[in-house]
mmCIF file of C-alpha atoms in Angstrom:
data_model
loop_
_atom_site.group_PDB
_atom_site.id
_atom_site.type_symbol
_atom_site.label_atom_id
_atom_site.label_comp_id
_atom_site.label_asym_id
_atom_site.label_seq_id
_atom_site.Cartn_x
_atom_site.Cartn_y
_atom_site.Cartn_z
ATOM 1 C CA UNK A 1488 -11.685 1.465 -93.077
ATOM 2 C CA UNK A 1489 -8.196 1.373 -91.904
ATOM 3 C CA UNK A 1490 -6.854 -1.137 -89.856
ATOM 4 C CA UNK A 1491 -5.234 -0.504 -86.453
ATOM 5 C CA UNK A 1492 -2.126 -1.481 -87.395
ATOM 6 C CA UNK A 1493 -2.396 0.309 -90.992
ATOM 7 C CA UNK A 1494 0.139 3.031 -91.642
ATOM 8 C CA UNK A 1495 -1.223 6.545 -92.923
ATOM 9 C CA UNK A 1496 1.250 8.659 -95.395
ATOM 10 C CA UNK A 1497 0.568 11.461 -97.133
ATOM 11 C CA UNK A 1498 1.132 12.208 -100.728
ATOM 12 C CA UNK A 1499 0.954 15.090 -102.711
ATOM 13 C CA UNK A 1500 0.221 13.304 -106.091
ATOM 14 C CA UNK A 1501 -0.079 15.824 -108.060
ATOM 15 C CA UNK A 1502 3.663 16.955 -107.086
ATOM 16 C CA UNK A 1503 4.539 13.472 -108.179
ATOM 17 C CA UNK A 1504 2.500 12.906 -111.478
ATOM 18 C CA UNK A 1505 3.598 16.559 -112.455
ATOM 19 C CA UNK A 1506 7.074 16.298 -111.609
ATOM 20 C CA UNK A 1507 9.192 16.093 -114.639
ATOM 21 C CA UNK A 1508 11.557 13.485 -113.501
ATOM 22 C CA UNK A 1509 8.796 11.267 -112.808
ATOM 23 C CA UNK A 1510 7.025 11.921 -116.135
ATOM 24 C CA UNK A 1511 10.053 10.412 -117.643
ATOM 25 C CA UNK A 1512 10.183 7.325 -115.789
ATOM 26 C CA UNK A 1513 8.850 3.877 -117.685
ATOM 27 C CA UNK A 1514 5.975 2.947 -116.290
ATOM 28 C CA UNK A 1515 8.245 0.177 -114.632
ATOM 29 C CA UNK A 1516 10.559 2.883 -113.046
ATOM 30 C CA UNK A 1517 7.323 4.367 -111.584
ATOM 31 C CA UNK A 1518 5.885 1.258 -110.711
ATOM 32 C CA UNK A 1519 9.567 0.185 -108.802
ATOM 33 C CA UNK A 1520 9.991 3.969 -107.459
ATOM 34 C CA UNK A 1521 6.563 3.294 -105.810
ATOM 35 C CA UNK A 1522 6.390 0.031 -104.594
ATOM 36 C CA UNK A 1523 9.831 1.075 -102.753
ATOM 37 C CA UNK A 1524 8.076 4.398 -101.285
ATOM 38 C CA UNK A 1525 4.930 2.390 -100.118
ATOM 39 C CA UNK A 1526 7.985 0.032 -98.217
ATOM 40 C CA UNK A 1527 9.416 3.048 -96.496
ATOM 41 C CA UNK A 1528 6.583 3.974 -95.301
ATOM 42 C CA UNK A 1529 6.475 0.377 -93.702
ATOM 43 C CA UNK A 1530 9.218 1.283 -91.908
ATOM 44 C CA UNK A 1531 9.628 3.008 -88.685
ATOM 45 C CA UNK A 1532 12.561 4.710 -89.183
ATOM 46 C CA UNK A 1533 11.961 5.884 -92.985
ATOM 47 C CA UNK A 1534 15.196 3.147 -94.189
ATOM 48 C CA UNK A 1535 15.474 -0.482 -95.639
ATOM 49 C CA UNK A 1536 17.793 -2.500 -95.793
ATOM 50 C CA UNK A 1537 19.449 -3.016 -99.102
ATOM 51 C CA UNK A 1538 19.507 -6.217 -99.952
ATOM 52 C CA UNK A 1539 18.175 -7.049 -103.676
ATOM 53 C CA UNK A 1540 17.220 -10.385 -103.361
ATOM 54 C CA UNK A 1541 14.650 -9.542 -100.400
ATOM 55 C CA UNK A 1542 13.755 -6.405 -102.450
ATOM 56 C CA UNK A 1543 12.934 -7.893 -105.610
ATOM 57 C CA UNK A 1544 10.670 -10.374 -104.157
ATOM 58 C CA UNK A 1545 9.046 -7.809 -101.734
ATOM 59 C CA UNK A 1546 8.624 -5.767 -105.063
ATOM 60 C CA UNK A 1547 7.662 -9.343 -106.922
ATOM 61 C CA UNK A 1548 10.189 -9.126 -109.611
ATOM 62 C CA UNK A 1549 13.599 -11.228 -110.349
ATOM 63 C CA UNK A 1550 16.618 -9.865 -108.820
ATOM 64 C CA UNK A 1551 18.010 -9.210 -112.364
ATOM 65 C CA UNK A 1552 15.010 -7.223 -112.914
ATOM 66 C CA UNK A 1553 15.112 -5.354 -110.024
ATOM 67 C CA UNK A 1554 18.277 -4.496 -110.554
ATOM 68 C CA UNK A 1555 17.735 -2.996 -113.944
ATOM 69 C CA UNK A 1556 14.926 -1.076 -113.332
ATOM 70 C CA UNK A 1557 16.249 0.420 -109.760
ATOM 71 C CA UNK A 1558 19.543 1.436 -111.593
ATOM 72 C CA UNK A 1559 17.645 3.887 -113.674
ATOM 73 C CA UNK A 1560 16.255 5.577 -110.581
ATOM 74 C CA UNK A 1561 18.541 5.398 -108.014
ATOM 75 C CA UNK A 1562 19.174 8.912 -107.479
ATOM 76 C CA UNK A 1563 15.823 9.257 -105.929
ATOM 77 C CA UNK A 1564 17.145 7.125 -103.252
ATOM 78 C CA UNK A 1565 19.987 7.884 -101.034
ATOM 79 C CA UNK A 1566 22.559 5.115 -99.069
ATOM 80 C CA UNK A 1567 24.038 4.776 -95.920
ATOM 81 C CA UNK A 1568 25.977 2.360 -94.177
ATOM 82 C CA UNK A 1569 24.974 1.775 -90.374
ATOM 83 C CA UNK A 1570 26.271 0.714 -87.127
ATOM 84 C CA UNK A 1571 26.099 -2.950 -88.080
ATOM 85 C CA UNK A 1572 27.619 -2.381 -91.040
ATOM 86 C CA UNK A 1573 24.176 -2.932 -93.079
ATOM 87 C CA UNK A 1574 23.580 -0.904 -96.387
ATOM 88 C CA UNK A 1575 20.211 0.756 -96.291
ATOM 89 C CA UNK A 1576 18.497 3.035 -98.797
ATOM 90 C CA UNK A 1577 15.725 5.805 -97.727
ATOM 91 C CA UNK A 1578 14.264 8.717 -99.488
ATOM 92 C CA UNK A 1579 14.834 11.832 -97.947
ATOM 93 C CA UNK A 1580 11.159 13.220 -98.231
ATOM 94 C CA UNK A 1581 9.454 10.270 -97.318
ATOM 95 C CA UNK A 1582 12.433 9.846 -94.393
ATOM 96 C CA UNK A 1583 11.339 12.561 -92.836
ATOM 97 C CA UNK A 1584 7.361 12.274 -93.592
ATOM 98 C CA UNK A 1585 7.741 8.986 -91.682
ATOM 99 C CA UNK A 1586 9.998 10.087 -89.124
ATOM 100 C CA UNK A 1587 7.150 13.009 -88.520
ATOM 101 C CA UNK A 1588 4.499 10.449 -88.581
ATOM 102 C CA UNK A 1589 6.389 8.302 -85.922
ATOM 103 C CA UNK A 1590 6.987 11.268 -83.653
ATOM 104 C CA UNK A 1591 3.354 12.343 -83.881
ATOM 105 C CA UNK A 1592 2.486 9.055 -82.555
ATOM 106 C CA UNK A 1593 4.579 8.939 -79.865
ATOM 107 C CA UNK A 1594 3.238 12.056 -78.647
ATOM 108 C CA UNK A 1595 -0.474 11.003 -78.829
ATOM 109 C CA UNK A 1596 0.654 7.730 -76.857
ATOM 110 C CA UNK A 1597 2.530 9.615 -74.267
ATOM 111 C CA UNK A 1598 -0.711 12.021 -74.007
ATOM 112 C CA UNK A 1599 -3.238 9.071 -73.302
ATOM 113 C CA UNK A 1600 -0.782 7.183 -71.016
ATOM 114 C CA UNK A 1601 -1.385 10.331 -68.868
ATOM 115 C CA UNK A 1602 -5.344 9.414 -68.631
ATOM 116 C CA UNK A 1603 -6.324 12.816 -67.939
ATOM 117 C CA UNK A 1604 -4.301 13.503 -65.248
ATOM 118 C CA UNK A 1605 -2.953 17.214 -66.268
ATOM 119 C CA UNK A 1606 -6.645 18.046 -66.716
ATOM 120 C CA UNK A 1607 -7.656 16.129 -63.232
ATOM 121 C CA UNK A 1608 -4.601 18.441 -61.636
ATOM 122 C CA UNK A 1609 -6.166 21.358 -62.574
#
Protein backbone atom coordinates (compact mmCIF):
# COMPACT_ATOMS: atom_id res chain seq x y z
CA UNK A 1 0.00 0.00 0.00
CA UNK A 2 1.05 3.43 -0.82
CA UNK A 3 2.05 5.82 1.55
CA UNK A 4 0.39 9.23 1.99
CA UNK A 5 3.09 11.03 1.02
CA UNK A 6 4.01 8.49 -1.96
CA UNK A 7 3.93 9.97 -5.43
CA UNK A 8 1.83 8.03 -8.21
CA UNK A 9 3.21 8.31 -12.05
CA UNK A 10 2.16 6.62 -14.77
CA UNK A 11 4.15 4.73 -17.28
CA UNK A 12 3.45 3.27 -20.39
CA UNK A 13 6.25 0.58 -20.29
CA UNK A 14 5.72 -0.96 -23.06
CA UNK A 15 6.25 2.52 -25.03
CA UNK A 16 9.52 2.55 -23.20
CA UNK A 17 10.88 -1.11 -23.48
CA UNK A 18 9.71 -0.97 -27.23
CA UNK A 19 11.06 2.25 -28.07
CA UNK A 20 14.06 1.94 -30.22
CA UNK A 21 16.17 4.53 -28.63
CA UNK A 22 15.79 2.90 -25.44
CA UNK A 23 16.53 -0.60 -26.79
CA UNK A 24 19.87 0.78 -27.58
CA UNK A 25 20.75 2.13 -24.36
CA UNK A 26 23.41 -0.04 -22.02
CA UNK A 27 21.75 -1.34 -19.45
CA UNK A 28 23.59 1.52 -17.45
CA UNK A 29 22.07 4.26 -19.76
CA UNK A 30 18.67 2.68 -18.88
CA UNK A 31 19.39 2.20 -15.46
CA UNK A 32 20.71 6.27 -15.24
CA UNK A 33 17.73 7.38 -17.73
CA UNK A 34 15.48 5.82 -15.00
CA UNK A 35 16.71 6.53 -11.82
CA UNK A 36 16.62 10.33 -13.18
CA UNK A 37 12.79 9.86 -14.35
CA UNK A 38 11.80 8.23 -10.93
CA UNK A 39 13.63 11.84 -9.46
CA UNK A 40 11.39 13.98 -11.58
CA UNK A 41 8.70 12.55 -10.57
CA UNK A 42 9.94 13.56 -6.97
CA UNK A 43 9.63 16.80 -7.96
CA UNK A 44 6.80 19.15 -7.95
CA UNK A 45 7.46 21.05 -10.72
CA UNK A 46 8.73 18.13 -13.18
CA UNK A 47 12.76 19.89 -12.96
CA UNK A 48 16.06 19.25 -10.94
CA UNK A 49 18.55 20.97 -10.41
CA UNK A 50 21.69 20.13 -12.26
CA UNK A 51 24.24 19.69 -10.19
CA UNK A 52 26.37 16.30 -10.76
CA UNK A 53 27.80 15.83 -7.62
CA UNK A 54 24.23 15.74 -5.81
CA UNK A 55 23.06 13.68 -8.85
CA UNK A 56 25.50 11.05 -8.85
CA UNK A 57 25.07 10.29 -5.29
CA UNK A 58 21.20 10.55 -5.47
CA UNK A 59 21.73 8.05 -8.46
CA UNK A 60 24.63 6.19 -6.16
CA UNK A 61 27.36 6.40 -8.64
CA UNK A 62 30.79 8.59 -8.77
CA UNK A 63 30.48 11.86 -10.36
CA UNK A 64 32.90 10.65 -13.12
CA UNK A 65 30.51 7.95 -13.68
CA UNK A 66 27.64 9.85 -13.81
CA UNK A 67 28.97 11.92 -16.04
CA UNK A 68 29.81 9.31 -18.58
CA UNK A 69 26.86 7.50 -18.63
CA UNK A 70 24.41 10.78 -18.65
CA UNK A 71 26.49 12.12 -21.67
CA UNK A 72 25.28 9.28 -23.77
CA UNK A 73 21.67 10.16 -23.05
CA UNK A 74 21.35 13.56 -22.64
CA UNK A 75 19.12 14.33 -25.38
CA UNK A 76 16.33 12.74 -23.53
CA UNK A 77 16.70 15.51 -21.15
CA UNK A 78 16.27 19.10 -21.87
CA UNK A 79 18.08 22.38 -19.85
CA UNK A 80 17.11 25.54 -18.71
CA UNK A 81 18.52 28.19 -16.81
CA UNK A 82 16.10 29.87 -14.14
CA UNK A 83 15.44 32.97 -12.31
CA UNK A 84 18.23 32.29 -9.85
CA UNK A 85 20.41 31.55 -12.32
CA UNK A 86 20.30 27.61 -11.43
CA UNK A 87 20.74 25.00 -14.32
CA UNK A 88 17.99 22.44 -14.17
CA UNK A 89 17.23 19.48 -16.42
CA UNK A 90 13.49 17.98 -16.92
CA UNK A 91 12.01 15.68 -19.42
CA UNK A 92 9.40 17.04 -21.35
CA UNK A 93 6.90 14.01 -21.04
CA UNK A 94 7.37 13.34 -17.61
CA UNK A 95 7.32 17.51 -17.12
CA UNK A 96 4.14 17.62 -18.05
CA UNK A 97 2.83 14.09 -16.53
CA UNK A 98 3.93 15.66 -13.23
CA UNK A 99 2.79 19.01 -13.81
CA UNK A 100 -0.80 17.16 -14.62
CA UNK A 101 -0.45 15.13 -11.56
CA UNK A 102 0.21 18.33 -9.41
CA UNK A 103 -2.73 20.18 -10.89
CA UNK A 104 -5.04 17.23 -10.33
CA UNK A 105 -4.20 17.47 -6.79
CA UNK A 106 -4.73 20.81 -6.29
CA UNK A 107 -8.09 20.50 -7.59
CA UNK A 108 -9.13 17.55 -5.32
CA UNK A 109 -7.71 19.74 -2.30
CA UNK A 110 -9.55 22.81 -3.32
CA UNK A 111 -12.80 20.44 -3.73
CA UNK A 112 -12.61 19.01 -0.05
CA UNK A 113 -11.61 22.39 1.48
CA UNK A 114 -15.18 23.24 0.30
CA UNK A 115 -16.68 20.37 2.76
CA UNK A 116 -19.72 20.00 0.85
CA UNK A 117 -20.79 23.26 0.75
CA UNK A 118 -21.84 23.57 -3.18
CA UNK A 119 -23.90 20.44 -2.51
CA UNK A 120 -25.30 21.93 1.05
CA UNK A 121 -26.22 25.25 -1.26
CA UNK A 122 -28.25 23.40 -3.32
Amino acid sequence: MAGKDEKFIKFYTTSILQSYDYQKMTLEEKGLYSHLLYLLAETTDGELIYDETLLAHQCGVSVRKFRAVFANISSKFQRRTDDENLTKIFNPKMKSTVLARQQKSEKLSDSGALGGKTTQAK
